[in-house]
Coordinates of C-alpha atoms in Angstrom, one line a residue:
M297 CA 100.0 97.7 134.0
Q298 CA 101.9 94.1 133.6
Q299 CA 99.2 91.4 134.0
R300 CA 99.7 89.0 136.9
N301 CA 100.7 85.2 136.2
S302 CA 97.3 83.9 137.5
R303 CA 94.9 85.5 135.0
P304 CA 91.8 83.4 134.0
D305 CA 93.2 82.7 130.9
Q306 CA 96.4 80.9 132.3
P307 CA 96.8 77.9 134.4
S308 CA 96.8 77.9 137.8
P309 CA 99.9 78.6 139.7
D310 CA 102.5 75.7 140.3
P311 CA 102.3 74.8 144.0
T312 CA 105.7 73.4 143.9
R313 CA 107.1 76.7 143.0
P314 CA 108.4 78.7 146.1
D315 CA 107.2 81.9 144.5
S316 CA 103.7 80.4 143.7
P317 CA 102.0 78.5 146.6
G318 CA 98.7 77.0 146.2
P319 CA 95.9 79.2 148.1
D320 CA 95.8 77.3 151.2
S321 CA 95.1 78.4 154.6
P322 CA 97.2 80.6 156.7
R323 CA 100.6 78.9 157.6
P324 CA 101.4 79.5 161.2
N325 CA 103.9 81.3 163.1
R326 CA 105.2 83.4 160.2
S327 CA 104.5 87.2 160.8
G328 CA 107.7 88.5 159.5
P329 CA 111.4 88.6 160.3
N330 CA 111.7 89.1 164.1
P331 CA 114.9 88.6 166.1
A332 CA 113.4 88.1 169.2
R333 CA 111.3 85.0 168.2
S334 CA 112.1 82.0 166.8
D335 CA 111.5 81.2 163.0
S336 CA 111.2 77.5 163.6
P337 CA 107.6 76.0 163.2
R338 CA 106.0 75.7 166.7
P339 CA 104.3 72.0 167.0
N340 CA 100.5 71.9 167.4
P341 CA 99.6 71.6 171.2
P342 CA 98.2 68.0 172.2
G343 CA 94.6 67.4 172.1
P344 CA 91.8 65.4 171.4
N345 CA 91.8 63.8 168.2
P346 CA 88.6 65.1 166.4
A347 CA 88.3 61.9 164.4
R348 CA 87.9 59.9 167.7
P349 CA 85.3 61.5 169.9
D350 CA 86.1 59.0 172.6
S351 CA 90.0 60.0 172.8
P352 CA 90.8 61.5 176.2
R353 CA 91.3 65.3 176.4
P354 CA 94.4 66.2 178.5
N355 CA 94.4 69.3 180.7
P356 CA 95.5 72.2 178.7
P357 CA 99.0 73.6 179.5
G358 CA 99.1 76.8 181.4
P359 CA 99.1 80.0 179.7
N360 CA 102.2 81.3 178.0
P361 CA 102.4 85.1 177.2
A362 CA 105.2 84.7 175.0
R363 CA 103.1 82.7 172.3
R364 CA 99.8 82.5 170.5
E365 CA 98.5 79.9 168.6
P366 CA 97.9 80.3 164.9
A367 CA 94.1 80.6 163.9
Q368 CA 92.5 77.6 162.5
R369 CA 92.0 77.3 159.1
P370 CA 89.1 80.1 157.6
R371 CA 85.9 78.4 156.7
S372 CA 85.7 80.1 153.5
R373 CA 88.8 79.4 151.1
S374 CA 90.9 82.0 149.9
L375 CA 92.5 82.1 146.4
A376 CA 95.3 83.9 147.3
T377 CA 98.3 82.5 146.0
G378 CA 101.4 84.8 146.7
Q379 CA 102.8 88.2 146.9
R380 CA 104.5 90.0 144.1
S381 CA 106.4 93.4 143.7
L382 CA 104.3 96.1 142.4
A383 CA 107.1 97.8 141.1
D384 CA 108.2 94.6 139.0
P385 CA 105.6 92.0 138.8
S386 CA 107.8 89.2 137.5
I387 CA 109.3 89.0 141.3
G388 CA 107.2 87.0 143.3
Y389 CA 107.1 85.6 146.9
P390 CA 105.0 83.3 148.9
L391 CA 102.0 84.5 150.4
W392 CA 103.4 84.1 153.9
P393 CA 104.7 85.9 155.8
P394 CA 103.5 89.2 154.7
L395 CA 106.1 91.5 153.5
T396 CA 105.1 94.6 155.5
S397 CA 108.2 96.7 154.8
G398 CA 108.0 96.6 151.1
C399 CA 109.6 94.5 148.3
P400 CA 113.3 93.4 149.4
R401 CA 114.3 93.3 146.0
T402 CA 112.9 96.3 144.4
S403 CA 113.1 98.9 147.1
T404 CA 115.8 101.4 147.2
A405 CA 117.2 103.9 149.7
A406 CA 115.0 106.6 147.9
V407 CA 111.6 104.6 147.8
A408 CA 110.1 101.3 149.2
Y409 CA 107.8 99.5 146.8
P410 CA 105.1 97.9 148.2
L411 CA 103.7 94.1 147.6
D412 CA 100.5 93.1 145.6
V413 CA 98.7 89.8 146.1
D414 CA 97.9 87.2 143.4
Y415 CA 95.0 85.0 143.0
A416 CA 94.2 81.9 141.1
Y417 CA 91.5 84.0 139.4
D418 CA 90.5 80.9 137.0
R419 CA 89.2 79.0 140.3
V420 CA 86.9 82.1 141.2
P421 CA 83.3 80.8 141.5
A422 CA 81.2 81.5 138.7
D423 CA 78.4 82.8 141.0
L424 CA 80.5 84.8 143.4
F425 CA 79.1 88.2 142.0
G426 CA 75.5 86.8 141.7
R427 CA 75.2 86.1 145.4
P428 CA 73.2 88.1 147.6
A429 CA 74.6 91.0 149.3
A430 CA 75.7 90.5 152.9
H431 CA 77.7 92.3 155.7
G432 CA 80.9 90.9 156.4
L433 CA 83.9 90.7 154.0
E434 CA 83.8 86.7 154.0
R435 CA 81.1 87.5 151.2
W436 CA 84.1 88.0 148.9
A437 CA 86.5 85.4 150.7
P438 CA 87.9 84.1 147.5
L439 CA 89.3 87.5 146.4
L440 CA 90.7 87.9 149.6
P441 CA 93.6 86.8 151.7
P442 CA 92.7 84.3 154.3
L443 CA 90.0 85.8 156.7
A444 CA 91.3 84.0 160.1
A445 CA 90.3 86.7 162.5
P446 CA 86.1 87.2 163.0
G447 CA 84.7 90.2 161.6
L448 CA 82.2 93.0 162.7
G449 CA 79.7 93.0 159.9
E450 CA 81.8 95.5 157.7
G451 CA 81.0 96.3 154.2
N452 CA 78.0 96.3 152.2
T453 CA 77.6 100.0 152.7
P454 CA 74.9 102.1 151.0
L455 CA 75.6 104.1 147.8
V456 CA 73.3 107.2 148.2
Q457 CA 72.2 109.2 144.9
L458 CA 72.3 113.2 145.5
P459 CA 69.8 115.1 143.8
D460 CA 71.9 115.8 140.7
G461 CA 72.4 112.2 140.2
V462 CA 76.0 111.8 141.8
H463 CA 76.2 108.9 143.8
V464 CA 78.0 108.7 147.4
K465 CA 79.4 105.1 148.7
D466 CA 78.8 106.1 152.4
E467 CA 81.8 104.1 154.2
S468 CA 80.7 105.8 157.7
R469 CA 78.3 103.1 158.0
N470 CA 80.9 100.5 158.6
P471 CA 81.5 99.3 162.3
T472 CA 83.8 102.0 163.3
W473 CA 82.2 104.7 161.2
S474 CA 85.1 104.5 158.4
H475 CA 86.5 102.6 155.4
K476 CA 89.4 101.4 157.6
D477 CA 87.3 98.6 159.0
R478 CA 87.6 96.7 155.6
L479 CA 91.4 97.1 155.6
N480 CA 91.7 96.1 159.4
R481 CA 89.4 92.9 158.9
V482 CA 92.1 91.6 156.4
A483 CA 95.2 92.9 158.1
V484 CA 94.3 91.6 161.5
S485 CA 93.2 88.4 160.1
A486 CA 97.0 88.2 159.0
A487 CA 98.3 88.7 162.5
K488 CA 95.9 86.1 163.9
A489 CA 97.1 83.6 161.1
S490 CA 100.6 84.6 161.8
G491 CA 100.5 83.7 165.5
A492 CA 101.5 87.1 166.5
R493 CA 101.1 88.3 169.9
G494 CA 99.5 91.7 168.9
V495 CA 99.2 94.2 166.5
V496 CA 100.7 97.7 166.2
V497 CA 99.6 100.8 164.3
S498 CA 100.4 104.4 163.8
S499 CA 97.3 106.6 163.5
S500 CA 95.7 109.8 164.7
G501 CA 92.2 108.4 163.7
N502 CA 90.0 106.2 161.7
H503 CA 92.9 103.4 161.3
G504 CA 93.6 103.3 165.0
A505 CA 90.0 102.9 166.1
A506 CA 89.6 100.3 163.4
A507 CA 93.1 98.3 164.2
A508 CA 91.7 98.5 168.1
A509 CA 88.2 96.9 167.3
Y510 CA 89.2 94.3 165.1
A511 CA 92.2 93.1 167.4
A512 CA 89.7 93.5 170.5
R513 CA 87.6 91.0 168.2
A514 CA 90.2 88.6 167.4
G515 CA 91.5 88.6 171.1
L516 CA 94.5 90.4 170.1
P517 CA 96.2 93.3 172.1
C518 CA 96.8 96.4 170.3
A519 CA 99.1 99.2 170.4
V520 CA 98.5 102.5 168.9
F521 CA 100.8 105.3 168.3
T522 CA 99.0 108.6 168.1
S523 CA 100.6 112.2 167.7
P524 CA 99.9 114.9 170.4
D525 CA 97.2 116.7 168.4
T526 CA 94.9 113.5 167.9
P527 CA 91.3 114.7 168.7
P528 CA 90.5 113.8 172.1
A529 CA 87.0 112.0 170.9
V530 CA 88.9 109.7 168.8
A531 CA 91.7 108.9 171.5
S532 CA 88.7 108.2 173.9
F533 CA 87.3 105.8 171.1
V534 CA 90.6 103.9 170.8
R535 CA 90.9 103.4 174.5
A536 CA 87.2 102.1 174.7
Y537 CA 88.4 98.9 172.6
G538 CA 91.2 98.6 175.3
A539 CA 94.1 99.6 173.0
A540 CA 97.2 101.0 174.6
V541 CA 97.2 104.7 173.0
L542 CA 100.9 105.7 173.0
T543 CA 101.1 109.2 172.2
V544 CA 104.6 110.4 171.3
P545 CA 106.0 112.9 168.5
R546 CA 105.2 111.7 165.0
E547 CA 109.0 111.5 163.9
S548 CA 109.8 109.2 166.6
V549 CA 107.0 106.4 165.6
P550 CA 108.8 104.3 162.9
A551 CA 111.8 103.4 165.1
L552 CA 109.5 102.8 168.3
A553 CA 106.9 100.8 166.2
R554 CA 109.7 98.6 164.8
R555 CA 111.1 97.6 168.3
V556 CA 107.4 96.7 169.5
V557 CA 107.5 94.3 166.6
E558 CA 110.8 93.0 167.1
E559 CA 110.7 92.6 170.9
F560 CA 107.1 92.0 171.7
G561 CA 106.1 90.1 168.5
Y562 CA 103.4 92.3 167.2
H563 CA 102.4 92.5 163.9
P564 CA 102.3 95.7 162.0
V565 CA 99.2 97.0 160.3
S566 CA 100.2 100.0 159.0
S567 CA 103.3 101.5 157.2
F568 CA 106.6 102.2 159.4
T569 CA 108.7 102.6 156.2
E570 CA 110.1 106.2 156.2
T571 CA 111.3 106.6 152.2
A572 CA 107.6 106.0 151.0
H573 CA 104.3 104.5 152.1
T574 CA 104.0 100.8 151.8
G575 CA 101.5 99.8 154.2
H576 CA 100.5 96.3 154.9
P577 CA 100.5 93.9 151.8
F578 CA 97.1 92.2 152.4
G579 CA 95.5 95.8 153.7
P580 CA 94.5 97.4 150.4
E581 CA 92.8 94.0 149.5
G582 CA 89.9 94.7 151.7
Y583 CA 89.2 98.0 150.0
K584 CA 88.5 96.1 146.6
T585 CA 85.3 95.0 147.9
V586 CA 84.1 98.8 147.8
A587 CA 84.6 98.5 144.1
Y588 CA 82.6 95.1 144.0
E589 CA 79.9 96.7 145.8
I590 CA 79.6 99.7 143.4
F591 CA 79.4 97.6 140.5
L592 CA 76.6 95.2 141.8
D593 CA 74.7 98.4 143.1
L594 CA 75.0 100.6 139.9
G595 CA 75.0 97.0 137.6
E596 CA 77.6 98.5 135.6
V597 CA 81.2 100.2 136.1
P598 CA 81.0 104.0 136.6
E599 CA 82.6 106.3 134.5
A600 CA 84.7 107.9 137.2
V601 CA 85.2 107.5 141.0
Y602 CA 86.7 110.2 143.2
V603 CA 88.4 109.1 146.3
P604 CA 89.8 110.6 149.4
T605 CA 93.2 110.2 149.1
G606 CA 96.0 110.1 151.8
Y607 CA 98.6 107.5 151.2
G608 CA 96.6 106.0 148.4
E609 CA 95.8 102.6 149.6
L610 CA 92.1 103.1 149.4
L611 CA 92.5 104.5 146.0
F612 CA 94.5 101.6 144.9
G613 CA 92.3 98.9 146.4
V614 CA 89.2 100.4 144.6
W615 CA 91.1 100.5 141.3
K616 CA 92.4 97.0 141.7
G617 CA 88.9 95.9 142.4
F618 CA 87.5 97.1 139.0
H619 CA 90.5 95.8 137.3
E620 CA 89.9 92.5 138.7
L621 CA 86.4 92.6 137.0
T622 CA 88.0 92.9 134.0
L623 CA 90.1 89.8 134.8
L624 CA 87.3 87.8 135.5
G625 CA 85.4 89.0 132.3
L626 CA 82.6 90.8 134.3
A627 CA 83.8 94.4 133.0
D628 CA 85.7 95.5 129.8
R629 CA 87.0 98.5 131.5
T630 CA 87.8 100.4 134.8
P631 CA 86.6 103.9 135.7
R632 CA 88.7 106.7 135.8
L633 CA 90.1 107.2 139.5
Y634 CA 90.4 110.7 140.7
A635 CA 92.5 110.9 144.1
C636 CA 91.4 114.1 146.0
E637 CA 94.1 115.3 148.3
P638 CA 94.4 118.3 150.7
A639 CA 95.8 121.3 148.9
A640 CA 98.0 121.9 151.7
G641 CA 100.3 118.9 150.6
G642 CA 99.5 116.5 147.7
P643 CA 102.2 114.3 147.7
L644 CA 100.5 111.9 144.9
A645 CA 99.9 115.0 142.7
T646 CA 103.6 116.0 143.1
A647 CA 104.6 112.4 142.1
L648 CA 102.6 112.3 139.2
R649 CA 103.6 115.9 138.0
T650 CA 107.3 114.8 138.2
G651 CA 107.3 111.6 137.0
R652 CA 108.1 109.8 140.4
P653 CA 107.3 106.9 142.1
A654 CA 106.5 108.6 145.4
A655 CA 107.1 112.2 146.7
R656 CA 107.8 113.7 149.8
V657 CA 106.2 117.3 150.4
P658 CA 105.9 119.9 153.0
V659 CA 102.4 120.1 154.6
G660 CA 100.7 123.2 155.3
P661 CA 97.9 124.1 158.0
T662 CA 94.6 122.0 157.2
E663 CA 91.9 120.6 159.4
A664 CA 91.7 117.4 156.9
Y665 CA 94.2 115.5 159.3
G666 CA 92.9 112.1 158.3
I667 CA 94.4 112.6 154.7
S668 CA 97.0 115.2 155.3
C669 CA 100.3 113.5 154.6
A670 CA 103.8 114.4 153.8
V671 CA 104.7 111.2 151.8
G672 CA 102.9 109.2 149.4
G673 CA 103.1 105.8 148.1
Y674 CA 103.6 103.8 144.6
R675 CA 100.0 102.5 144.8
G676 CA 98.5 105.8 144.2
V677 CA 100.5 106.1 141.3
V678 CA 99.7 103.1 139.7
A679 CA 95.9 103.6 140.2
V680 CA 95.8 106.9 138.7
R681 CA 98.1 106.1 135.8
E682 CA 96.3 102.8 135.0
S683 CA 93.1 104.4 135.2
G684 CA 93.4 107.2 133.0
G685 CA 92.5 109.6 136.1
A686 CA 94.4 112.3 137.9
A687 CA 95.4 113.6 141.0
L688 CA 93.2 116.7 142.2
T689 CA 94.0 119.1 145.4
V690 CA 91.1 120.7 147.2
T691 CA 91.1 123.5 149.9
D692 CA 89.6 123.4 153.3
E693 CA 86.8 125.5 152.1
Q694 CA 86.1 123.3 149.2
M695 CA 85.9 120.3 151.6
A696 CA 83.6 122.2 154.2
A697 CA 81.2 123.2 151.1
A698 CA 81.0 119.5 150.3
R699 CA 80.8 118.4 153.7
A700 CA 77.8 120.9 154.4
E701 CA 76.1 119.6 151.2
L702 CA 76.3 116.0 152.2
A703 CA 74.7 117.0 155.8
G704 CA 71.9 118.7 153.7
Q705 CA 71.2 115.1 152.5
G706 CA 71.5 113.6 155.8
M707 CA 75.1 112.4 155.6
W708 CA 77.5 113.6 158.6
V709 CA 81.0 112.9 157.5
E710 CA 84.5 114.4 158.7
L711 CA 86.2 117.3 156.6
S712 CA 88.6 114.7 154.8
S713 CA 86.0 112.4 154.0
A714 CA 84.3 115.1 152.0
A715 CA 87.3 115.4 149.9
G716 CA 85.9 113.1 147.1
L717 CA 82.8 115.2 146.5
A718 CA 84.9 118.4 146.8
G719 CA 87.2 117.2 144.1
L720 CA 84.3 116.3 141.8
R721 CA 82.6 119.7 142.3
A722 CA 86.1 121.6 141.8
H723 CA 86.9 119.5 138.8
R724 CA 83.5 120.2 137.3
D725 CA 83.7 123.9 137.9
A726 CA 87.2 123.7 136.2
S727 CA 86.2 122.0 133.0
G728 CA 82.9 124.1 132.8
G729 CA 80.3 121.3 132.7
P730 CA 79.2 118.3 134.5
G731 CA 81.8 115.8 132.9
E732 CA 81.5 112.0 132.8
A733 CA 78.1 112.5 131.1
A734 CA 78.2 109.0 129.7
G735 CA 77.6 107.1 132.9
P736 CA 77.3 107.5 136.8
V737 CA 79.8 109.1 138.9
V738 CA 80.6 107.8 142.3
C739 CA 82.3 109.9 145.3
V740 CA 83.4 107.9 148.2
A741 CA 82.8 109.4 151.7
T742 CA 85.1 107.5 154.3
S743 CA 84.3 108.2 157.4
S744 CA 81.9 109.8 160.4
G745 CA 81.9 113.6 161.3
F746 CA 82.4 112.2 164.9
K747 CA 85.9 112.1 163.9
D748 CA 86.5 115.6 163.0
S749 CA 89.1 117.6 165.3
A750 CA 86.5 120.2 166.1
T751 CA 83.4 117.7 166.8
G752 CA 82.2 118.5 170.5
T753 CA 84.5 121.6 171.1
R754 CA 81.9 124.1 170.6
G755 CA 79.4 125.2 173.0
Y756 CA 75.8 126.3 172.7
P757 CA 74.6 128.7 175.2
P758 CA 70.7 127.9 176.1
M759 CA 68.1 130.3 174.6
P760 CA 65.2 132.3 176.0
A761 CA 62.3 130.2 177.0
D762 CA 59.9 132.1 174.8
W763 CA 57.8 131.5 171.7
D764 CA 59.5 134.4 170.0
T765 CA 62.9 133.1 170.0
V766 CA 61.7 129.7 169.4
A767 CA 59.7 130.6 166.2
A768 CA 62.5 132.9 164.8
A769 CA 65.0 129.8 165.0
L770 CA 62.5 127.7 163.1
R771 CA 62.2 130.3 160.6
G772 CA 65.7 130.4 159.9
L773 CA 65.7 126.8 158.5
P774 CA 65.8 125.8 154.9
G775 CA 63.0 124.6 153.2

């Protein structure tokens, strides 16, 4: 993959260039093209001079529902310098506004290419990876876009070793019980920093819950488009944070969501492009921290990482995190990345097999709704190609077996979440051996079993209140 222009061995980006701004704090009122809102800068409201404690404080103006002031400069300074086309890294853009519809110059009618984020890697603090572990993505602020919104203690999730030595990165320990908290801490920060009036997301599960939680934490309203088959427990979860749950047919979402952006001034934190998944350009940056944590916990780069894969944002973020370790001189390689998709679809496997940047496929029945996608994205292709990995497909039966294996070790995950371990087990069975014997192997488990579509739907009738029945039930337990 072509290297970015801000490698450690290169000088810092020139702040006078329009496509390479310095790593300043968020620029206000720049949430993206919005015909319903003026692009002209809004003046700061009057207020006391912080340098003069005796200056008078005027009464604040009344509330204005049509605007929100941009967030103050984050305390921890980001070293993000700009956006760059993932399809053609020679094409750069300023860091603000986030280009949520993909690269304007490389995207075509057939495929929308996402943006990547550049950093001044030569300015990363030398002790960043030697600092104590901590909850909250601000731990990694120099290598993230500006974190203008408060967090919920996301990240720093455990790496659990199974009896056979395989490690499981358990992302269900995040605040809303999934990996999506990492993405939304960053994406909602972009909304807050841009002065957006709210956030809008399309999701039938983890993404919607995380967006609603982080929007509530940031004081922003949240609109969540869901499909009619969203599990009732998940819909209740999203509503608990005060989000508007908008249940419409899936094919209607992109046009309606774009109108919410245009007419209400909301910031999109998920993808609404129809030719391929682009997603928020800042979102996968939050996922890089999964790689950082794995590296610190193991004390080395693993041989392989198996990742449940839908649109490929998590897969790309994990790859980029390890790639950055090589740019910083902390590692000499990246692990092989294995995308684990439901066999009912598999757009990434199809794209790689046919040599396309993204693919659209028919999707058959599957209970792994969290990663059941008809269309893929270019990020996943980059991650697999650059790491020397592969895209694997797994059946619902294989995921169910992996889920049961994890439950036997004390980790309750949803079916989609078990795809990583299912992919590893299937891959080893197909190769006839353990594979990756030279070093540790990690499987990412993305979310809690609470999110499964069947959770809470099965009833359990009471048993007879006699000792024989109780004893028989206990004798049936393993061990």
